Tab-separated table of C-alpha atoms in Angstrom:
chain	number	residue	atom	x	y	z
Y	1	MET	CA	21.006	-2.191	8.662
Y	2	VAL	CA	17.794	-4.206	8.618
Y	3	LYS	CA	18.846	-6.181	5.535
Y	4	MET	CA	22.177	-7.081	7.150
Y	5	LYS	CA	20.352	-8.326	10.234
Y	6	PHE	CA	18.043	-10.401	8.036
Y	7	ILE	CA	21.000	-11.889	6.160
Y	8	THR	CA	22.788	-12.888	9.369
Y	9	PHE	CA	19.528	-14.273	10.798
Y	10	PHE	CA	18.886	-16.473	7.764
Y	11	SER	CA	22.526	-17.521	7.341
Y	12	ASN	CA	22.341	-18.953	10.849
Y	13	PHE	CA	19.581	-21.291	9.641
Y	14	LYS	CA	21.620	-22.109	6.482
Y	15	ILE	CA	18.810	-21.274	4.051
Y	16	LEU	CA	19.793	-21.363	0.383
Y	17	PRO	CA	20.381	-17.960	-1.264
Y	18	ARG	CA	17.782	-18.818	-3.906
Y	19	GLU	CA	15.076	-19.300	-1.280
Y	20	PHE	CA	16.282	-16.155	0.457
Y	21	ARG	CA	15.875	-14.194	-2.792
Y	22	LYS	CA	12.437	-15.703	-3.282
Y	23	PHE	CA	11.443	-14.596	0.215
Y	24	PHE	CA	12.559	-11.026	-0.481
Y	25	PHE	CA	10.798	-11.027	-3.867
Y	26	VAL	CA	7.512	-12.161	-2.285
Y	27	ALA	CA	7.839	-9.594	0.501
Y	28	LYS	CA	8.460	-6.773	-1.993
Y	29	ASN	CA	5.492	-7.824	-4.127
Y	30	HIS	CA	3.284	-8.007	-1.024
Y	31	PHE	CA	4.203	-4.461	0.004
Y	32	ARG	CA	3.611	-3.224	-3.553
Y	33	PHE	CA	0.187	-4.859	-3.528
Y	34	LEU	CA	-0.668	-3.187	-0.208
Y	35	LYS	CA	0.448	0.197	-1.557
Y	36	LEU	CA	-1.702	-0.278	-4.677
Y	37	ASN	CA	-4.733	-1.129	-2.544
Y	38	LEU	CA	-4.201	1.965	-0.397
Y	39	ILE	CA	-3.902	4.170	-3.493
Y	40	ILE	CA	-7.109	2.693	-4.967
Y	41	LEU	CA	-8.946	3.250	-1.676
Y	42	LEU	CA	-7.781	6.862	-1.512
Y	43	LYS	CA	-8.872	7.439	-5.121
Y	44	LEU	CA	-12.296	5.962	-4.381
Y	45	ILE	CA	-12.705	8.202	-1.334
Y	46	VAL	CA	-11.672	11.267	-3.348
Y	47	CYS	CA	-14.097	10.347	-6.141
Y	48	TYR	CA	-16.893	9.861	-3.604
Y	49	PHE	CA	-16.329	13.331	-2.161
Y	50	ASP	CA	-16.141	14.781	-5.683
Y	51	PHE	CA	-19.555	13.305	-6.483
Y	52	PHE	CA	-21.173	14.233	-3.161
Y	53	PRO	CA	-19.605	17.475	-1.934
Y	54	THR	CA	-21.686	18.780	0.969
Y	55	GLU	CA	-20.723	22.412	0.402
Y	56	LYS	CA	-21.840	22.399	-3.235
Y	57	ILE	CA	-25.198	20.868	-2.292
Y	58	LYS	CA	-25.710	23.612	0.313
Y	59	ASN	CA	-24.836	26.277	-2.261
Y	60	VAL	CA	-27.329	24.865	-4.758
Y	61	HIS	CA	-30.077	24.871	-2.087
Y	62	SER	CA	-29.299	28.452	-1.122
Y	63	LYS	CA	-29.422	29.591	-4.775
Y	64	TYR	CA	-32.869	28.189	-5.539
């Protein structure tokens, strides 16, 4: 549905199909890049909590 709307929108401006494909390619790459950044951020957060888990620190203090 959305793609059809885009196609009609751009055909009204008579943009060449090649440029249209380029636009879609850039948009897809941009979204992929954003997804990669989000995944890296999530991994960093998970690693941070693995290195500094508050519960484990409390357990160690209670043991000694």
